[in-house]
C-alpha cells in the first residue's frame, strides 16, 4: 500500500534527483564516461549586451553539459532588433561553448512566434516539434553541430 502526496518537498526532490542520477549512470555507459571529465557537471553560460548607458540591450543564458550547449533564453530589446545583436550573442555563446568548454553540439527550444527562422539561418536544424504547447502554439526543438 502506498500513500501519494502532491506537495512540494525540496528534500524529497533532491533525493529523487540523486537516486535517478545514480540509476541513470548505472544504466548508461555514456553517462559513466562523463564522470570525472570537465563535461560531467552542468555549468551556466551567459552573454550580456549593454548599451552605452549600461542598460541591458540583450542577453543569452544557457548552460553547458556533456559537451552540449543548451540555449535557454535569448532576448534583444526591441530598439536593437534587426541590428545583428542577436546573432552576435548567439555566436559568442557558441564560440565560448566550443573553444572554452569543448562543446560539439548546441540545442534549444523556441516557439513558432519567436525565432525558429532566426535559428535556422544560423545553422540550426529542427529535430522535433510539440504541437499545441501551450495551446495554440508550436514549440520547435532545434540542434546544431558546433564543429
Coordinates of C-alpha atoms in Angstrom, one line a residue:
X1 CA 0.0 0.0 0.0
X2 CA 1.3 3.5 -0.9
X3 CA 0.2 6.9 0.1
X4 CA 0.5 9.5 -2.7
X5 CA 1.2 13.2 -2.0
X6 CA 1.2 16.2 -4.3
X7 CA 3.0 18.7 -2.1
X8 CA 6.3 20.4 -3.0
X9 CA 9.1 18.8 -0.9
X10 CA 12.6 20.1 -1.6
X11 CA 14.3 17.4 0.4
X12 CA 12.4 14.6 -1.4
X13 CA 13.1 16.4 -4.7
X14 CA 16.9 16.3 -4.0
X15 CA 16.7 12.6 -3.0
X16 CA 14.6 11.7 -6.1
X17 CA 17.1 13.5 -8.3
X18 CA 20.1 11.8 -6.7
X19 CA 18.5 8.4 -7.0
X20 CA 17.5 8.9 -10.6
X21 CA 21.0 10.1 -11.4
X22 CA 22.6 7.0 -9.8
X23 CA 20.2 4.7 -11.7
X24 CA 20.9 6.5 -15.0
X25 CA 24.7 6.3 -14.5
X26 CA 24.5 2.7 -13.7
X27 CA 22.4 2.0 -16.8
X28 CA 24.4 4.2 -19.3
X29 CA 27.9 3.7 -20.4
X30 CA 27.7 7.1 -22.0
X31 CA 26.9 8.8 -18.7
X32 CA 29.6 6.8 -16.9
X33 CA 32.1 8.0 -19.4
X34 CA 31.3 11.6 -18.5
X35 CA 32.3 11.1 -14.9
X36 CA 35.5 12.9 -13.8
X37 CA 35.6 14.9 -17.1
X38 CA 35.0 18.7 -17.4
X39 CA 31.6 17.9 -19.1
X40 CA 30.3 16.0 -16.0
X41 CA 28.7 19.0 -14.4
X42 CA 26.3 21.5 -15.8
X43 CA 27.9 25.0 -16.0
X44 CA 25.9 28.2 -16.6
X45 CA 26.9 30.2 -19.7
X46 CA 25.7 33.8 -20.1
X47 CA 26.4 36.5 -22.6
X48 CA 25.2 40.1 -22.0
X49 CA 24.9 43.1 -24.3
X50 CA 24.9 46.5 -22.5
X51 CA 24.2 49.8 -24.2
X52 CA 26.3 53.0 -23.8
X53 CA 24.4 53.7 -20.5
X54 CA 25.0 50.2 -19.1
X55 CA 21.3 49.2 -19.7
X56 CA 20.5 45.7 -20.8
X57 CA 20.2 45.7 -24.6
X58 CA 20.1 41.9 -24.9
X59 CA 21.3 38.7 -23.5
X60 CA 21.6 35.0 -23.8
X61 CA 21.5 32.5 -20.9
X62 CA 22.2 28.8 -21.2
X63 CA 24.3 26.0 -19.8
X64 CA 26.9 23.5 -21.0
X65 CA 26.8 19.8 -20.1
X66 CA 28.0 16.7 -21.7
X67 CA 29.8 18.6 -24.5
X68 CA 26.5 20.3 -25.4
X69 CA 25.4 24.0 -25.2
X70 CA 21.8 24.3 -24.2
X71 CA 20.5 27.8 -25.0
X72 CA 17.7 28.6 -22.5
X73 CA 16.9 32.3 -23.2
X74 CA 17.9 34.8 -26.0
X75 CA 16.4 38.2 -26.0
X76 CA 17.1 41.6 -27.7
X77 CA 15.4 44.8 -26.7
X78 CA 13.0 46.0 -29.5
X79 CA 15.1 49.1 -30.1
X80 CA 18.1 46.9 -31.2
X81 CA 16.3 44.1 -33.1
X82 CA 17.5 43.9 -36.7
X83 CA 20.9 45.2 -35.8
X84 CA 22.6 41.8 -35.7
X85 CA 22.9 41.8 -31.9
X86 CA 21.0 38.5 -31.5
X87 CA 23.4 36.9 -34.0
X88 CA 26.4 38.3 -32.1
X89 CA 25.0 37.0 -28.7
X90 CA 24.4 33.5 -30.2
X91 CA 27.8 33.4 -31.9
X92 CA 29.6 34.4 -28.7
X93 CA 27.8 31.7 -26.7
X94 CA 28.6 29.1 -29.4
X95 CA 32.3 30.2 -29.5
X96 CA 32.6 30.1 -25.7
X97 CA 31.0 26.7 -25.6
X98 CA 33.2 25.3 -28.4
X99 CA 36.5 26.8 -27.5
X100 CA 36.4 27.0 -23.7
X101 CA 34.2 24.0 -22.9
X102 CA 34.8 21.6 -25.8
X103 CA 31.2 21.5 -26.8
X104 CA 30.4 19.9 -30.1
X105 CA 26.7 20.5 -30.4
X106 CA 24.0 23.0 -29.4
X107 CA 20.3 22.7 -28.7
X108 CA 17.4 24.9 -27.9
X109 CA 13.6 25.2 -27.9
X110 CA 11.7 28.1 -29.4
X111 CA 8.0 28.8 -30.1
X112 CA 6.6 29.4 -33.6
X113 CA 6.0 33.1 -32.9
X114 CA 9.5 33.6 -31.6
X115 CA 12.5 32.8 -33.7
X116 CA 12.7 29.4 -35.4
X117 CA 13.7 31.1 -38.7
X118 CA 16.4 33.1 -36.9
X119 CA 18.0 29.9 -35.6
X120 CA 17.6 28.1 -39.0
X121 CA 19.6 31.0 -40.6
X122 CA 22.3 30.3 -38.0
X123 CA 22.6 26.6 -38.9
X124 CA 20.1 25.0 -36.5
X125 CA 18.0 22.1 -37.7
X126 CA 14.6 21.1 -36.5
X127 CA 14.7 17.7 -34.8
X128 CA 11.3 17.8 -33.2
X129 CA 8.2 19.8 -32.5
X130 CA 5.5 19.8 -29.9
X131 CA 2.1 21.0 -31.3
X132 CA -0.3 22.9 -29.0
X133 CA 2.3 23.6 -26.3
X134 CA 1.0 25.8 -24.9
X135 CA -2.5 25.6 -26.5
X136 CA -2.4 27.3 -29.9
X137 CA 1.5 27.4 -30.1
X138 CA 4.0 25.1 -31.6
X139 CA 7.4 24.5 -29.8
X140 CA 10.4 23.7 -32.0
X141 CA 13.4 21.7 -30.8
X142 CA 16.5 22.6 -32.8
X143 CA 20.1 21.4 -32.8
X144 CA 23.4 22.5 -34.4
X145 CA 26.8 20.9 -34.8
X146 CA 29.4 23.4 -33.4
X147 CA 32.5 21.7 -35.0

